Amino acid sequence: MPEIALETRHLDKSFGGVDATRDVTLAVERGSIHALVGPNGAGKTTLLHQLAGTVTPDRGAVLFEGEDITRLGAAARVRRGIARTFQITALCNQLTALEHVLLAVQRKRGVSFKLWSRALAPGDDVERALACLDRVGLRGRAGQVPDELSYGEQRQLELAIALGCEPSLLLLDEPLAGVGHAEARMLIELVRTFRGGLTTILIEHDMEAVFALADTVSVLHEGRLIASGHPDAIAADAAVREAYLGDDSDA
């Protein structure tokens, strides 16, 4: 039997009477790449927020490595090994790529960075940060600020920041959004390297990328989980095709 890294049980979340997620129950296998797809307003981002701890469900539970983390906030979940990226980049041009990742490394260690200075960063932390940049192909850009990076490289940097938190579960919110074809192919290959060692949950509207990457695809429609399974089975599912696969819009 496969080992389960994360489960949701009957997750409900409403905003002003609108049901964003309704009775969502799913299981994510350890080390797999699990894609969440669905049409506009399907509830994908709301579900990701509930997994990350930035939104609390009205009903239901989130279990990570067998522990109920439903009421834990985002910072506590990071300490337990959950990291995420965002659909819109939020990088600081006053910090180099290395310094961005150093902040993540030091936060994971519980070091306050209000008075943080690169000059005071322990050598081990610098090496960990450089290793994260190396893993995403940015070690040679460690001294550059975000404005000196291409948009695809900024996406790579966000992945390095997430890796600096030493996660066992990575939540990716549209990592290919806004990047060109060549950079998208590079990012797909990078995410592919996570398989086996890092459980990854991916929201992505590029269905070619989803089918190239995912071990499992779960489809949301109007807040409900309508299908979950191998990509080939999902592609052949008539209800899924009607709900989403013929629609290029995104949630």
mmCIF file of C-alpha atoms in Angstrom:
data_model
loop_
_atom_site.group_PDB
_atom_site.id
_atom_site.type_symbol
_atom_site.label_atom_id
_atom_site.label_comp_id
_atom_site.label_asym_id
_atom_site.label_seq_id
_atom_site.Cartn_x
_atom_site.Cartn_y
_atom_site.Cartn_z
ATOM 1 C CA MET A 1 0.000 0.000 0.000
ATOM 2 C CA PRO A 2 1.332 3.501 -0.822
ATOM 3 C CA GLU A 3 2.240 5.749 2.083
ATOM 4 C CA ILE A 4 0.060 8.836 2.454
ATOM 5 C CA ALA A 5 1.770 12.146 3.204
ATOM 6 C CA LEU A 6 -1.306 14.380 3.350
ATOM 7 C CA GLU A 7 -5.052 13.848 3.636
ATOM 8 C CA THR A 8 -8.059 16.105 3.599
ATOM 9 C CA ARG A 9 -11.347 14.933 5.055
ATOM 10 C CA HIS A 10 -14.634 16.586 4.097
ATOM 11 C CA LEU A 11 -13.209 20.107 3.780
ATOM 12 C CA ASP A 12 -15.819 22.846 3.502
ATOM 13 C CA LYS A 13 -15.095 26.555 3.125
ATOM 14 C CA SER A 14 -17.553 29.320 2.287
ATOM 15 C CA PHE A 15 -17.086 33.035 1.691
ATOM 16 C CA GLY A 16 -20.177 35.211 1.965
ATOM 17 C CA GLY A 17 -22.485 32.322 1.203
ATOM 18 C CA VAL A 18 -20.392 31.077 -1.732
ATOM 19 C CA ASP A 19 -19.071 27.537 -1.290
ATOM 20 C CA ALA A 20 -15.394 27.589 -2.277
ATOM 21 C CA THR A 21 -14.748 23.967 -1.283
ATOM 22 C CA ARG A 22 -17.424 21.409 -0.524
ATOM 23 C CA ASP A 23 -16.774 18.063 1.118
ATOM 24 C CA VAL A 24 -13.277 17.725 -0.376
ATOM 25 C CA THR A 25 -11.630 14.447 0.629
ATOM 26 C CA LEU A 26 -8.376 13.396 -0.987
ATOM 27 C CA ALA A 27 -5.132 11.577 -0.227
ATOM 28 C CA VAL A 28 -1.679 12.512 -1.522
ATOM 29 C CA GLU A 29 0.942 9.779 -1.754
ATOM 30 C CA ARG A 30 4.367 10.442 -0.267
ATOM 31 C CA GLY A 31 6.930 11.399 -2.909
ATOM 32 C CA SER A 32 4.333 11.875 -5.656
ATOM 33 C CA ILE A 33 3.435 14.868 -7.816
ATOM 34 C CA HIS A 34 -0.286 15.457 -7.330
ATOM 35 C CA ALA A 35 -1.977 18.025 -9.583
ATOM 36 C CA LEU A 36 -5.122 19.990 -8.740
ATOM 37 C CA VAL A 37 -7.018 21.218 -11.794
ATOM 38 C CA GLY A 38 -10.417 22.694 -12.487
ATOM 39 C CA PRO A 39 -12.258 25.520 -14.255
ATOM 40 C CA ASN A 40 -12.567 29.113 -13.131
ATOM 41 C CA GLY A 41 -13.912 29.306 -9.570
ATOM 42 C CA ALA A 42 -13.417 25.583 -8.937
ATOM 43 C CA GLY A 43 -11.825 26.151 -5.522
ATOM 44 C CA LYS A 44 -8.237 25.116 -6.257
ATOM 45 C CA THR A 45 -6.576 28.121 -4.662
ATOM 46 C CA THR A 46 -8.884 28.018 -1.641
ATOM 47 C CA LEU A 47 -7.983 24.368 -1.145
ATOM 48 C CA LEU A 48 -4.268 25.181 -1.395
ATOM 49 C CA HIS A 49 -4.710 27.920 1.217
ATOM 50 C CA GLN A 50 -6.347 25.392 3.533
ATOM 51 C CA LEU A 51 -3.384 23.060 3.058
ATOM 52 C CA ALA A 52 -0.899 25.872 3.697
ATOM 53 C CA GLY A 53 -2.693 27.146 6.807
ATOM 54 C CA THR A 54 -3.572 30.593 5.491
ATOM 55 C CA VAL A 55 -7.302 29.727 5.417
ATOM 56 C CA THR A 56 -9.083 27.692 8.104
ATOM 57 C CA PRO A 57 -11.837 25.359 6.878
ATOM 58 C CA ASP A 58 -15.355 25.753 8.219
ATOM 59 C CA ARG A 59 -15.610 21.982 8.500
ATOM 60 C CA GLY A 60 -13.378 18.976 7.983
ATOM 61 C CA ALA A 61 -9.741 18.150 8.684
ATOM 62 C CA VAL A 62 -6.259 18.335 7.196
ATOM 63 C CA LEU A 63 -3.820 15.588 8.224
ATOM 64 C CA PHE A 64 -0.094 15.747 7.496
ATOM 65 C CA GLU A 65 2.043 12.690 8.195
ATOM 66 C CA GLY A 66 -0.855 11.346 10.275
ATOM 67 C CA GLU A 67 -1.129 14.483 12.464
ATOM 68 C CA ASP A 68 -4.225 16.686 12.487
ATOM 69 C CA ILE A 69 -2.920 20.145 11.524
ATOM 70 C CA THR A 70 -6.303 21.711 10.724
ATOM 71 C CA ARG A 71 -5.975 24.495 13.311
ATOM 72 C CA LEU A 72 -2.255 25.156 12.836
ATOM 73 C CA GLY A 73 -1.241 28.427 11.214
ATOM 74 C CA ALA A 74 1.062 28.789 8.237
ATOM 75 C CA ALA A 75 4.254 29.338 10.272
ATOM 76 C CA ALA A 76 3.661 26.203 12.327
ATOM 77 C CA ARG A 77 3.106 24.201 9.146
ATOM 78 C CA VAL A 78 6.377 25.474 7.687
ATOM 79 C CA ARG A 79 8.144 24.216 10.807
ATOM 80 C CA ARG A 80 6.516 20.811 10.269
ATOM 81 C CA GLY A 81 7.756 20.643 6.694
ATOM 82 C CA ILE A 82 5.180 22.338 4.435
ATOM 83 C CA ALA A 83 6.352 25.082 2.069
ATOM 84 C CA ARG A 84 4.652 26.851 -0.821
ATOM 85 C CA THR A 85 5.118 29.170 -3.762
ATOM 86 C CA PHE A 86 2.606 31.729 -5.010
ATOM 87 C CA GLN A 87 0.976 32.500 -8.338
ATOM 88 C CA ILE A 88 2.333 36.075 -8.255
ATOM 89 C CA THR A 89 6.007 36.603 -7.423
ATOM 90 C CA ALA A 90 6.786 38.653 -4.307
ATOM 91 C CA LEU A 91 10.537 39.223 -4.254
ATOM 92 C CA CYS A 92 12.549 42.119 -2.818
ATOM 93 C CA ASN A 93 15.023 44.044 -4.956
ATOM 94 C CA GLN A 94 16.994 45.049 -1.869
ATOM 95 C CA LEU A 95 18.070 41.420 -1.431
ATOM 96 C CA THR A 96 20.166 39.181 -3.652
ATOM 97 C CA ALA A 97 19.032 35.710 -4.646
ATOM 98 C CA LEU A 98 21.326 34.245 -1.987
ATOM 99 C CA GLU A 99 19.944 36.555 0.688
ATOM 100 C CA HIS A 100 16.352 35.592 -0.175
ATOM 101 C CA VAL A 101 17.158 31.920 0.362
ATOM 102 C CA LEU A 102 19.209 32.671 3.499
ATOM 103 C CA LEU A 103 16.115 34.242 5.063
ATOM 104 C CA ALA A 104 14.202 31.014 4.450
ATOM 105 C CA VAL A 105 17.027 28.882 5.841
ATOM 106 C CA GLN A 106 17.283 31.013 8.974
ATOM 107 C CA ARG A 107 13.530 31.152 9.457
ATOM 108 C CA LYS A 108 13.434 27.365 9.352
ATOM 109 C CA ARG A 109 16.052 27.330 12.137
ATOM 110 C CA GLY A 110 13.923 29.753 14.178
ATOM 111 C CA VAL A 111 16.392 32.618 13.881
ATOM 112 C CA SER A 112 14.883 36.098 14.097
ATOM 113 C CA PHE A 113 15.736 38.080 10.968
ATOM 114 C CA LYS A 114 14.611 41.516 12.154
ATOM 115 C CA LEU A 115 18.248 42.329 12.791
ATOM 116 C CA TRP A 116 19.496 39.885 10.186
ATOM 117 C CA SER A 117 22.705 40.632 8.335
ATOM 118 C CA ARG A 118 24.327 38.547 5.651
ATOM 119 C CA ALA A 119 27.690 39.281 7.255
ATOM 120 C CA LEU A 120 26.513 37.508 10.410
ATOM 121 C CA ALA A 121 25.032 34.478 8.658
ATOM 122 C CA PRO A 122 26.703 31.238 9.781
ATOM 123 C CA GLY A 123 28.701 29.463 7.111
ATOM 124 C CA ASP A 124 26.457 26.385 7.299
ATOM 125 C CA ASP A 125 23.424 28.535 6.507
ATOM 126 C CA VAL A 126 25.171 30.062 3.502
ATOM 127 C CA GLU A 127 26.085 26.613 2.218
ATOM 128 C CA ARG A 128 22.498 25.400 2.644
ATOM 129 C CA ALA A 129 21.240 28.436 0.728
ATOM 130 C CA LEU A 130 23.776 27.942 -2.053
ATOM 131 C CA ALA A 131 22.802 24.280 -2.292
ATOM 132 C CA CYS A 132 19.150 25.311 -2.796
ATOM 133 C CA LEU A 133 20.166 27.756 -5.535
ATOM 134 C CA ASP A 134 22.285 25.042 -7.127
ATOM 135 C CA ARG A 135 19.363 22.614 -7.102
ATOM 136 C CA VAL A 136 17.226 25.028 -9.142
ATOM 137 C CA GLY A 137 20.081 26.081 -11.439
ATOM 138 C CA LEU A 138 20.716 29.526 -9.971
ATOM 139 C CA ARG A 139 23.989 29.149 -8.077
ATOM 140 C CA GLY A 140 25.724 31.312 -10.662
ATOM 141 C CA ARG A 141 23.127 34.054 -10.081
ATOM 142 C CA ALA A 142 23.450 34.108 -6.281
ATOM 143 C CA GLY A 143 24.624 37.730 -6.193
ATOM 144 C CA GLN A 144 21.882 39.086 -8.460
ATOM 145 C CA VAL A 145 18.773 40.937 -7.301
ATOM 146 C CA PRO A 146 15.373 39.933 -8.751
ATOM 147 C CA ASP A 147 15.292 42.757 -11.324
ATOM 148 C CA GLU A 148 18.458 41.284 -12.814
ATOM 149 C CA LEU A 149 16.785 37.895 -13.291
ATOM 150 C CA SER A 150 14.396 36.827 -16.039
ATOM 151 C CA TYR A 151 10.845 36.031 -14.984
ATOM 152 C CA GLY A 152 11.553 32.325 -15.283
ATOM 153 C CA GLU A 153 14.619 32.752 -13.072
ATOM 154 C CA GLN A 154 12.459 34.556 -10.523
ATOM 155 C CA ARG A 155 10.218 31.464 -10.519
ATOM 156 C CA GLN A 156 13.317 29.342 -9.967
ATOM 157 C CA LEU A 157 14.298 31.605 -7.077
ATOM 158 C CA GLU A 158 10.886 31.157 -5.466
ATOM 159 C CA LEU A 159 11.420 27.402 -5.630
ATOM 160 C CA ALA A 160 14.850 27.805 -4.033
ATOM 161 C CA ILE A 161 13.295 29.881 -1.230
ATOM 162 C CA ALA A 162 10.734 27.150 -0.620
ATOM 163 C CA LEU A 163 13.473 24.514 -0.604
ATOM 164 C CA GLY A 164 15.354 26.614 1.967
ATOM 165 C CA CYS A 165 12.556 25.727 4.404
ATOM 166 C CA GLU A 166 13.595 22.047 4.049
ATOM 167 C CA PRO A 167 10.062 20.876 3.219
ATOM 168 C CA SER A 168 8.810 17.352 2.846
ATOM 169 C CA LEU A 169 5.641 18.736 1.199
ATOM 170 C CA LEU A 170 5.777 21.480 -1.428
ATOM 171 C CA LEU A 171 2.685 23.399 -2.591
ATOM 172 C CA LEU A 172 3.099 25.034 -6.004
ATOM 173 C CA ASP A 173 0.541 27.608 -7.147
ATOM 174 C CA GLU A 174 0.820 27.936 -10.933
ATOM 175 C CA PRO A 175 4.623 27.815 -11.194
ATOM 176 C CA LEU A 176 4.474 28.240 -14.977
ATOM 177 C CA ALA A 177 2.258 31.354 -14.947
ATOM 178 C CA GLY A 178 3.720 34.131 -17.071
ATOM 179 C CA VAL A 179 6.827 32.298 -18.292
ATOM 180 C CA GLY A 180 7.815 31.640 -21.895
ATOM 181 C CA HIS A 181 7.875 28.260 -23.597
ATOM 182 C CA ALA A 182 11.578 27.537 -23.058
ATOM 183 C CA GLU A 183 11.479 28.548 -19.396
ATOM 184 C CA ALA A 184 8.299 26.525 -18.879
ATOM 185 C CA ARG A 185 10.013 23.409 -20.221
ATOM 186 C CA MET A 186 12.942 24.011 -17.882
ATOM 187 C CA LEU A 187 10.628 24.451 -14.881
ATOM 188 C CA ILE A 188 8.759 21.272 -15.789
ATOM 189 C CA GLU A 189 12.031 19.343 -15.784
ATOM 190 C CA LEU A 190 12.983 20.929 -12.460
ATOM 191 C CA VAL A 191 9.690 19.981 -10.791
ATOM 192 C CA ARG A 192 10.053 16.481 -12.223
ATOM 193 C CA THR A 193 13.254 16.049 -10.182
ATOM 194 C CA PHE A 194 11.194 16.384 -6.969
ATOM 195 C CA ARG A 195 9.385 13.085 -7.632
ATOM 196 C CA GLY A 196 10.248 10.404 -5.113
ATOM 197 C CA GLY A 197 11.951 12.643 -2.590
ATOM 198 C CA LEU A 198 9.593 15.575 -2.143
ATOM 199 C CA THR A 199 5.805 15.298 -2.089
ATOM 200 C CA THR A 200 4.480 17.987 -4.427
ATOM 201 C CA ILE A 201 0.957 19.375 -4.857
ATOM 202 C CA LEU A 202 0.648 21.420 -8.019
ATOM 203 C CA ILE A 203 -1.989 23.843 -9.273
ATOM 204 C CA GLU A 204 -1.416 24.482 -12.956
ATOM 205 C CA HIS A 205 -3.642 25.488 -15.889
ATOM 206 C CA ASP A 206 -1.158 24.225 -18.503
ATOM 207 C CA MET A 207 -2.663 20.784 -19.056
ATOM 208 C CA GLU A 208 0.273 19.634 -21.171
ATOM 209 C CA ALA A 209 2.516 20.278 -18.174
ATOM 210 C CA VAL A 210 0.058 18.608 -15.799
ATOM 211 C CA PHE A 211 -0.053 15.413 -17.839
ATOM 212 C CA ALA A 212 3.734 15.468 -18.255
ATOM 213 C CA LEU A 213 4.348 15.797 -14.514
ATOM 214 C CA ALA A 214 1.543 14.400 -12.404
ATOM 215 C CA ASP A 215 1.322 10.935 -10.909
ATOM 216 C CA THR A 216 -2.240 11.754 -9.832
ATOM 217 C CA VAL A 217 -4.665 14.426 -11.043
ATOM 218 C CA SER A 218 -7.590 15.614 -8.911
ATOM 219 C CA VAL A 219 -10.302 17.661 -10.588
ATOM 220 C CA LEU A 220 -12.358 20.265 -8.742
ATOM 221 C CA HIS A 221 -15.608 21.698 -10.097
ATOM 222 C CA GLU A 222 -17.736 24.237 -8.207
ATOM 223 C CA GLY A 223 -15.848 23.420 -5.014
ATOM 224 C CA ARG A 224 -16.333 19.659 -5.239
ATOM 225 C CA LEU A 225 -13.835 16.943 -6.086
ATOM 226 C CA ILE A 226 -15.366 15.247 -9.121
ATOM 227 C CA ALA A 227 -12.514 12.885 -10.079
ATOM 228 C CA SER A 228 -9.088 11.790 -8.920
ATOM 229 C CA GLY A 229 -6.761 9.294 -10.532
ATOM 230 C CA HIS A 230 -4.008 8.556 -13.034
ATOM 231 C CA PRO A 231 -3.634 11.259 -15.713
ATOM 232 C CA ASP A 232 -4.691 8.870 -18.499
ATOM 233 C CA ALA A 233 -7.906 7.997 -16.679
ATOM 234 C CA ILE A 234 -8.641 11.660 -16.002
ATOM 235 C CA ALA A 235 -8.051 12.587 -19.656
ATOM 236 C CA ALA A 236 -10.532 9.908 -20.721
ATOM 237 C CA ASP A 237 -13.215 10.846 -18.183
ATOM 238 C CA ALA A 238 -16.190 12.375 -20.028
ATOM 239 C CA ALA A 239 -17.414 14.330 -17.000
ATOM 240 C CA VAL A 240 -13.957 15.820 -16.490
ATOM 241 C CA ARG A 241 -13.642 16.792 -20.124
ATOM 242 C CA GLU A 242 -17.018 18.503 -19.983
ATOM 243 C CA ALA A 243 -16.139 20.352 -16.777
ATOM 244 C CA TYR A 244 -12.610 21.418 -17.600
ATOM 245 C CA LEU A 245 -10.368 19.909 -20.215
ATOM 246 C CA GLY A 246 -12.021 21.754 -23.059
ATOM 247 C CA ASP A 247 -11.882 25.039 -21.087
ATOM 248 C CA ASP A 248 -8.659 27.076 -21.016
ATOM 249 C CA SER A 249 -9.794 29.300 -18.121
ATOM 250 C CA ASP A 250 -8.200 29.064 -14.677
ATOM 251 C CA ALA A 251 -9.301 29.394 -11.065
#
